[in-house]
Amino acid sequence: MRICIAGAGAIGCTLAARLAASGQPVNVLARGATLKQLQHHGVQLTDLDGQHQVDVNASHSAQALGPQDLILVCTKAPALQAIFEQIQPMIHADTVVIPVVNGLPWWYFRGIDSRFANDRIDAIDPDGELNRLVPEQHLIGCVVFITATRKAPGIVVASNPHLMIMGEITHQLTDRLEQVRRVIEQAGIEARASDTIRDQIWTKVIANLTSNPLSVVSGATLEQLYSDPHLQPLVRRMLDETLLAAASHGARIRFDPATIMAMGTSMGSVKTSMLQDFEAGAPLELATIGHAVVELAEKNGIAMPTTRHVLALAEFLSRTASQTNPNPIQNTAQ
């Protein structure tokens, strides 16, 4: 299988390192200092299995890498359109594209029957460009649970177990899904195939939405967000609103609210990825993690007043910071 990692941040380098260490040839689409590091020294990953120093075939040119069978798009949501435009020369008739991206996906209403069949999510894809660039037949959905930090270009530390849940956007269990799952599993990553990928996506969206934007506003760690007496009531109101929005679209969440709060607390004194992006001056994934959820809630007449207020505050802080520092440094964690 010809595999390309498009985007060589923390998650992209983790996947590249694990796949290459399993003997799978890996192409990486990268740029700048990261490209030079990968071309001369490969990827260095330190995780629970030890240290992996592996060589990859890195290039800034999708044309040079050629057609690929599997493309794992590992970038932040605001960069999706740009990277989708870049990978066009790598997509052939049977290419599978897996966006490894936080939040609700632009394809949410495609692939299954619903009252909103083929609707766009305006917060993410207002003009339908993402769907045009990567049509639904190429897509497999994904939820990734990999905690990784990029210490330097091509050098990553991941301190928790790796898990990827993947599923066809049609909710079918297909041969190509199982083929991809096996490749990921052989790389030492727990890989699960799901016939309800939207439920899995909602589960992570709930965790992200109840923690990420408020972490930008408060500067709090995950433990503080879910346990501090000043913040916990606010988080719980956002949690209730988001659970109701998910349920209105038929999602089944395995965990009750108290368990979700306890799981958040157990994460310890960890900064969310959005807080790290904010501190680095990078764009925030508020559209996919927050505004898209509010948009879906509105479709079913559900108000999310607390969530809206927190998103507005985070948006204001992000805009103010970008005006103060128009040249952000590159984010080091995902």
GROMACS .gro file of C-alpha atoms in nm:
model
  334
    1MET     CA    1   0.000   0.000   0.000
    2ARG     CA    2   0.131   0.342  -0.098
    3ILE     CA    3   0.079   0.560   0.209
    4CYS     CA    4   0.129   0.932   0.252
    5ILE     CA    5   0.113   1.140   0.568
    6ALA     CA    6   0.004   1.489   0.464
    7GLY     CA    7   0.112   1.720   0.742
    8ALA     CA    8   0.414   1.653   0.961
    9GLY     CA    9   0.311   1.794   1.297
   10ALA     CA   10   0.298   1.596   1.619
   11ILE     CA   11   0.025   1.353   1.510
   12GLY     CA   12   0.155   1.319   1.155
   13CYS     CA   13   0.508   1.239   1.271
   14THR     CA   14   0.376   0.990   1.528
   15LEU     CA   15   0.186   0.801   1.259
   16ALA     CA   16   0.477   0.822   1.015
   17ALA     CA   17   0.720   0.686   1.273
   18ARG     CA   18   0.498   0.397   1.380
   19LEU     CA   19   0.416   0.297   1.022
   20ALA     CA   20   0.780   0.318   0.908
   21ALA     CA   21   0.900   0.123   1.212
   22SER     CA   22   0.659  -0.159   1.117
   23GLY     CA   23   0.832  -0.191   0.778
   24GLN     CA   24   0.573   0.005   0.581
   25PRO     CA   25   0.729   0.252   0.334
   26VAL     CA   26   0.595   0.596   0.420
   27ASN     CA   27   0.577   0.915   0.217
   28VAL     CA   28   0.542   1.244   0.402
   29LEU     CA   29   0.423   1.572   0.257
   30ALA     CA   30   0.602   1.845   0.454
   31ARG     CA   31   0.766   2.184   0.421
   32GLY     CA   32   1.022   2.420   0.571
   33ALA     CA   33   1.244   2.311   0.858
   34THR     CA   34   1.040   1.995   0.909
   35LEU     CA   35   1.101   1.886   0.551
   36LYS     CA   36   1.476   1.933   0.588
   37GLN     CA   37   1.478   1.738   0.915
   38LEU     CA   38   1.283   1.449   0.765
   39GLN     CA   39   1.500   1.435   0.453
   40HIS     CA   40   1.829   1.433   0.643
   41HIS     CA   41   1.747   1.265   0.975
   42GLY     CA   42   1.403   1.102   0.944
   43VAL     CA   43   1.147   1.103   1.225
   44GLN     CA   44   1.234   1.058   1.591
   45LEU     CA   45   0.947   0.938   1.810
   46THR     CA   46   0.964   0.857   2.179
   47ASP     CA   47   0.656   0.677   2.307
   48LEU     CA   48   0.559   0.402   2.551
   49ASP     CA   49   0.744   0.144   2.336
   50GLY     CA   50   1.072   0.339   2.347
   51GLN     CA   51   1.251   0.547   2.087
   52HIS     CA   52   1.197   0.507   1.713
   53GLN     CA   53   1.437   0.666   1.465
   54VAL     CA   54   1.305   0.595   1.117
   55ASP     CA   55   1.361   0.710   0.762
   56VAL     CA   56   1.073   0.837   0.550
   57ASN     CA   57   1.043   0.966   0.195
   58ALA     CA   58   0.965   1.335   0.248
   59SER     CA   59   0.884   1.595  -0.014
   60HIS     CA   60   0.709   1.929  -0.045
   61SER     CA   61   0.563   1.820  -0.379
   62ALA     CA   62   0.258   1.597  -0.408
   63GLN     CA   63   0.340   1.561  -0.776
   64ALA     CA   64   0.681   1.417  -0.690
   65LEU     CA   65   0.532   1.167  -0.443
   66GLY     CA   66   0.283   1.047  -0.702
   67PRO     CA   67  -0.048   0.862  -0.665
   68GLN     CA   68  -0.118   0.718  -0.318
   69ASP     CA   69  -0.352   0.444  -0.197
   70LEU     CA   70  -0.398   0.592   0.150
   71ILE     CA   71  -0.356   0.956   0.253
   72LEU     CA   72  -0.371   1.043   0.623
   73VAL     CA   73  -0.434   1.417   0.641
   74CYS     CA   74  -0.283   1.532   0.970
   75THR     CA   75  -0.338   1.903   0.993
   76LYS     CA   76  -0.542   2.153   1.187
   77ALA     CA   77  -0.895   2.217   1.061
   78PRO     CA   78  -0.828   2.574   0.936
   79ALA     CA   79  -0.566   2.436   0.694
   80LEU     CA   80  -0.786   2.166   0.539
   81GLN     CA   81  -0.872   2.341   0.214
   82ALA     CA   82  -0.512   2.434   0.143
   83ILE     CA   83  -0.383   2.083   0.203
   84PHE     CA   84  -0.668   1.925   0.006
   85GLU     CA   85  -0.572   2.142  -0.289
   86GLN     CA   86  -0.212   2.034  -0.245
   87ILE     CA   87  -0.281   1.657  -0.240
   88GLN     CA   88  -0.484   1.649  -0.563
   89PRO     CA   89  -0.201   1.491  -0.770
   90MET     CA   90  -0.188   1.200  -0.522
   91ILE     CA   91  -0.557   1.105  -0.550
   92HIS     CA   92  -0.650   0.829  -0.796
   93ALA     CA   93  -0.985   0.653  -0.843
   94ASP     CA   94  -0.943   0.423  -0.541
   95THR     CA   95  -0.746   0.647  -0.304
   96VAL     CA   96  -0.867   0.646   0.056
   97VAL     CA   97  -0.840   0.980   0.236
   98ILE     CA   98  -0.861   0.988   0.617
   99PRO     CA   99  -0.873   1.335   0.772
  100VAL     CA  100  -0.715   1.308   1.117
  101VAL     CA  101  -0.876   1.629   1.236
  102ASN     CA  102  -1.057   1.742   1.551
  103GLY     CA  103  -1.425   1.836   1.558
  104LEU     CA  104  -1.727   1.764   1.344
  105PRO     CA  105  -1.642   1.679   0.982
  106TRP     CA  106  -1.773   1.872   0.684
  107TRP     CA  107  -1.911   1.545   0.542
  108TYR     CA  108  -2.136   1.482   0.844
  109PHE     CA  109  -2.461   1.480   0.645
  110ARG     CA  110  -2.325   1.278   0.353
  111GLY     CA  111  -2.325   0.903   0.310
  112ILE     CA  112  -2.636   0.828   0.519
  113ASP     CA  113  -3.007   0.901   0.499
  114SER     CA  114  -3.134   1.180   0.723
  115ARG     CA  115  -3.361   1.482   0.718
  116PHE     CA  116  -3.054   1.688   0.635
  117ALA     CA  117  -2.911   1.461   0.366
  118ASN     CA  118  -2.637   1.638   0.167
  119ASP     CA  119  -2.666   1.959   0.372
  120ARG     CA  120  -2.344   2.152   0.419
  121ILE     CA  121  -2.212   2.266   0.755
  122ASP     CA  122  -2.161   2.633   0.682
  123ALA     CA  123  -1.926   2.684   0.976
  124ILE     CA  124  -1.680   2.443   0.814
  125ASP     CA  125  -1.748   2.428   0.440
  126PRO     CA  126  -1.968   2.724   0.343
  127ASP     CA  127  -1.914   2.693  -0.032
  128GLY     CA  128  -1.879   2.314  -0.058
  129GLU     CA  129  -1.516   2.336  -0.160
  130LEU     CA  130  -1.395   2.062   0.078
  131ASN     CA  131  -1.648   1.818  -0.062
  132ARG     CA  132  -1.552   1.911  -0.418
  133LEU     CA  133  -1.182   1.857  -0.350
  134VAL     CA  134  -1.229   1.521  -0.174
  135PRO     CA  135  -1.559   1.361  -0.279
  136GLU     CA  136  -1.728   1.133  -0.029
  137GLN     CA  137  -1.637   0.805  -0.202
  138HIS     CA  138  -1.273   0.863  -0.103
  139LEU     CA  139  -1.340   0.924   0.264
  140ILE     CA  140  -1.304   0.717   0.577
  141GLY     CA  141  -1.386   0.896   0.902
  142CYS     CA  142  -1.150   0.885   1.196
  143VAL     CA  143  -1.121   0.969   1.563
  144VAL     CA  144  -0.767   0.970   1.695
  145PHE     CA  145  -0.667   0.944   2.058
  146ILE     CA  146  -0.296   1.019   2.044
  147THR     CA  147  -0.141   1.265   2.286
  148ALA     CA  148   0.176   1.388   2.119
  149THR     CA  149   0.401   1.691   2.150
  150ARG     CA  150   0.643   1.810   1.885
  151LYS     CA  151   0.967   1.905   2.062
  152ALA     CA  152   1.133   2.019   1.740
  153PRO     CA  153   1.080   1.960   1.367
  154GLY     CA  154   1.051   1.583   1.317
  155ILE     CA  155   1.104   1.509   1.688
  156VAL     CA  156   0.795   1.400   1.883
  157VAL     CA  157   0.714   1.266   2.229
  158ALA     CA  158   0.392   1.072   2.293
  159SER     CA  159   0.330   0.966   2.650
  160ASN     CA  160  -0.002   0.777   2.629
  161PRO     CA  161  -0.129   0.467   2.446
  162HIS     CA  162  -0.222   0.521   2.080
  163LEU     CA  163  -0.577   0.458   1.957
  164MET     CA  164  -0.747   0.521   1.622
  165ILE     CA  165  -1.115   0.452   1.553
  166MET     CA  166  -1.206   0.450   1.185
  167GLY     CA  167  -1.530   0.407   0.997
  168GLU     CA  168  -1.689   0.447   0.658
  169ILE     CA  169  -1.909   0.756   0.639
  170THR     CA  170  -2.184   0.522   0.512
  171HIS     CA  171  -2.161   0.323   0.841
  172GLN     CA  172  -2.075   0.007   0.649
  173LEU     CA  173  -1.800  -0.238   0.739
  174THR     CA  174  -1.606  -0.273   0.415
  175ASP     CA  175  -1.300  -0.460   0.293
  176ARG     CA  176  -1.105  -0.138   0.243
  177LEU     CA  177  -1.182  -0.028   0.601
  178GLU     CA  178  -1.051  -0.358   0.734
  179GLN     CA  179  -0.742  -0.333   0.514
  180VAL     CA  180  -0.660   0.012   0.652
  181ARG     CA  181  -0.734  -0.103   1.007
  182ARG     CA  182  -0.487  -0.389   0.975
  183VAL     CA  183  -0.212  -0.163   0.844
  184ILE     CA  184  -0.258   0.074   1.139
  185GLU     CA  185  -0.274  -0.214   1.386
  186GLN     CA  186   0.046  -0.367   1.248
  187ALA     CA  187   0.214  -0.035   1.324
  188GLY     CA  188   0.155  -0.088   1.697
  189ILE     CA  189  -0.146   0.143   1.719
  190GLU     CA  190  -0.472   0.011   1.860
  191ALA     CA  191  -0.704   0.031   1.560
  192ARG     CA  192  -1.079  -0.020   1.569
  193ALA     CA  193  -1.328  -0.035   1.284
  194SER     CA  194  -1.665   0.121   1.365
  195ASP     CA  195  -2.001   0.102   1.193
  196THR     CA  196  -2.115   0.412   1.387
  197ILE     CA  197  -1.828   0.652   1.329
  198ARG     CA  198  -2.046   0.957   1.396
  199ASP     CA  199  -2.109   0.838   1.754
  200GLN     CA  200  -1.733   0.812   1.803
  201ILE     CA  201  -1.682   1.159   1.660
  202TRP     CA  202  -1.946   1.308   1.889
  203THR     CA  203  -1.779   1.149   2.192
  204LYS     CA  204  -1.455   1.331   2.121
  205VAL     CA  205  -1.633   1.652   2.017
  206ILE     CA  206  -1.804   1.656   2.357
  207ALA     CA  207  -1.468   1.628   2.532
  208ASN     CA  208  -1.314   1.895   2.311
  209LEU     CA  209  -1.600   2.144   2.325
  210THR     CA  210  -1.638   2.128   2.702
  211SER     CA  211  -1.268   2.192   2.756
  212ASN     CA  212  -1.087   2.360   2.467
  213PRO     CA  213  -1.258   2.701   2.425
  214LEU     CA  214  -1.290   2.755   2.801
  215SER     CA  215  -0.923   2.669   2.845
  216VAL     CA  216  -0.839   2.960   2.615
  217VAL     CA  217  -1.060   3.194   2.818
  218SER     CA  218  -0.939   3.075   3.160
  219GLY     CA  219  -0.589   2.937   3.097
  220ALA     CA  220  -0.692   2.633   3.302
  221THR     CA  221  -0.566   2.276   3.270
  222LEU     CA  222  -0.799   1.984   3.207
  223GLU     CA  223  -0.800   1.890   3.574
  224GLN     CA  224  -0.892   2.243   3.674
  225LEU     CA  225  -1.166   2.274   3.413
  226TYR     CA  226  -1.349   1.964   3.527
  227SER     CA  227  -1.296   1.993   3.903
  228ASP     CA  228  -1.240   2.355   4.009
  229PRO     CA  229  -1.555   2.483   4.188
  230HIS     CA  230  -1.545   2.807   3.986
  231LEU     CA  231  -1.518   2.635   3.646
  232GLN     CA  232  -1.693   2.302   3.694
  233PRO     CA  233  -2.051   2.439   3.688
  234LEU     CA  234  -1.979   2.619   3.361
  235VAL     CA  235  -1.829   2.305   3.206
  236ARG     CA  236  -2.129   2.101   3.320
  237ARG     CA  237  -2.373   2.342   3.153
  238MET     CA  238  -2.175   2.321   2.828
  239LEU     CA  239  -2.170   1.942   2.861
  240ASP     CA  240  -2.547   1.923   2.902
  241GLU     CA  241  -2.600   2.148   2.600
  242THR     CA  242  -2.364   1.945   2.381
  243LEU     CA  243  -2.509   1.611   2.486
  244LEU     CA  244  -2.855   1.736   2.391
  245ALA     CA  245  -2.729   1.856   2.052
  246ALA     CA  246  -2.566   1.516   1.987
  247ALA     CA  247  -2.878   1.325   2.092
  248SER     CA  248  -3.096   1.540   1.864
  249HIS     CA  249  -2.898   1.403   1.569
  250GLY     CA  250  -2.928   1.043   1.686
  251ALA     CA  251  -2.584   1.004   1.844
  252ARG     CA  252  -2.545   0.749   2.120
  253ILE     CA  253  -2.283   0.843   2.377
  254ARG     CA  254  -2.151   0.559   2.593
  255PHE     CA  255  -2.067   0.774   2.894
  256ASP     CA  256  -2.297   0.954   3.138
  257PRO     CA  257  -2.222   1.319   3.236
  258ALA     CA  258  -2.066   1.234   3.572
  259THR     CA  259  -1.828   0.988   3.408
  260ILE     CA  260  -1.728   1.241   3.143
  261MET     CA  261  -1.652   1.498   3.415
  262ALA     CA  262  -1.448   1.243   3.611
  263MET     CA  263  -1.254   1.139   3.300
  264GLY     CA  264  -1.168   1.502   3.230
  265THR     CA  265  -1.042   1.551   3.584
  266SER     CA  266  -0.828   1.237   3.559
  267MET     CA  267  -0.634   1.385   3.267
  268GLY     CA  268  -0.438   1.591   3.519
  269SER     CA  269  -0.258   1.921   3.477
  270VAL     CA  270  -0.251   1.905   3.097
  271LYS     CA  271  -0.309   2.202   2.870
  272THR     CA  272  -0.558   2.148   2.590
  273SER     CA  273  -0.427   2.158   2.233
  274MET     CA  274  -0.636   2.470   2.173
  275LEU     CA  275  -0.475   2.651   2.465
  276GLN     CA  276  -0.134   2.555   2.329
  277ASP     CA  277  -0.238   2.685   1.985
  278PHE     CA  278  -0.355   3.011   2.145
  279GLU     CA  279  -0.030   3.055   2.334
  280ALA     CA  280   0.162   2.990   2.012
  281GLY     CA  281  -0.047   3.247   1.823
  282ALA     CA  282  -0.185   2.982   1.588
  283PRO     CA  283  -0.541   2.973   1.447
  284LEU     CA  284  -0.794   2.798   1.671
  285GLU     CA  285  -1.019   2.509   1.564
  286LEU     CA  286  -1.330   2.687   1.691
  287ALA     CA  287  -1.528   2.622   1.371
  288THR     CA  288  -1.513   2.242   1.377
  289ILE     CA  289  -1.510   2.199   1.756
  290GLY     CA  290  -1.763   2.469   1.845
  291HIS     CA  291  -1.952   2.665   1.579
  292ALA     CA  292  -2.042   2.352   1.381
  293VAL     CA  293  -2.201   2.200   1.691
  294VAL     CA  294  -2.406   2.513   1.750
  295GLU     CA  295  -2.514   2.504   1.385
  296LEU     CA  296  -2.631   2.142   1.414
  297ALA     CA  297  -2.815   2.224   1.735
  298GLU     CA  298  -2.997   2.510   1.561
  299LYS     CA  299  -3.121   2.268   1.294
  300ASN     CA  300  -3.324   2.096   1.566
  301GLY     CA  301  -3.426   2.409   1.754
  302ILE     CA  302  -3.183   2.361   2.042
  303ALA     CA  303  -3.030   2.663   2.211
  304MET     CA  304  -2.675   2.648   2.346
  305PRO     CA  305  -2.644   2.982   2.528
  306THR     CA  306  -2.353   2.897   2.759
  307THR     CA  307  -2.154   2.735   2.480
  308ARG     CA  308  -2.218   3.033   2.253
  309HIS     CA  309  -2.089   3.277   2.515
  310VAL     CA  310  -1.770   3.081   2.579
  311LEU     CA  311  -1.706   3.046   2.205
  312ALA     CA  312  -1.754   3.420   2.160
  313LEU     CA  313  -1.501   3.494   2.435
  314ALA     CA  314  -1.247   3.253   2.287
  315GLU     CA  315  -1.303   3.405   1.941
  316PHE     CA  316  -1.247   3.755   2.079
  317LEU     CA  317  -0.925   3.656   2.255
  318SER     CA  318  -0.795   3.479   1.946
  319ARG     CA  319  -0.872   3.775   1.719
  320THR     CA  320  -0.716   4.022   1.963
  321ALA     CA  321  -0.403   3.807   1.991
  322SER     CA  322  -0.369   3.778   1.613
  323GLN     CA  323  -0.388   4.157   1.579
  324THR     CA  324  -0.120   4.197   1.844
  325ASN     CA  325   0.105   3.926   1.698
  326PRO     CA  326   0.048   3.895   1.321
  327ASN     CA  327   0.341   3.651   1.282
  328PRO     CA  328   0.258   3.350   1.500
  329ILE     CA  329   0.512   3.082   1.577
  330GLN     CA  330   0.431   2.730   1.462
  331ASN     CA  331   0.237   2.520   1.708
  332THR     CA  332   0.434   2.243   1.875
  333ALA     CA  333   0.153   2.017   1.995
  334GLN     CA  334  -0.162   1.859   1.855
   0.00000   0.00000   0.00000
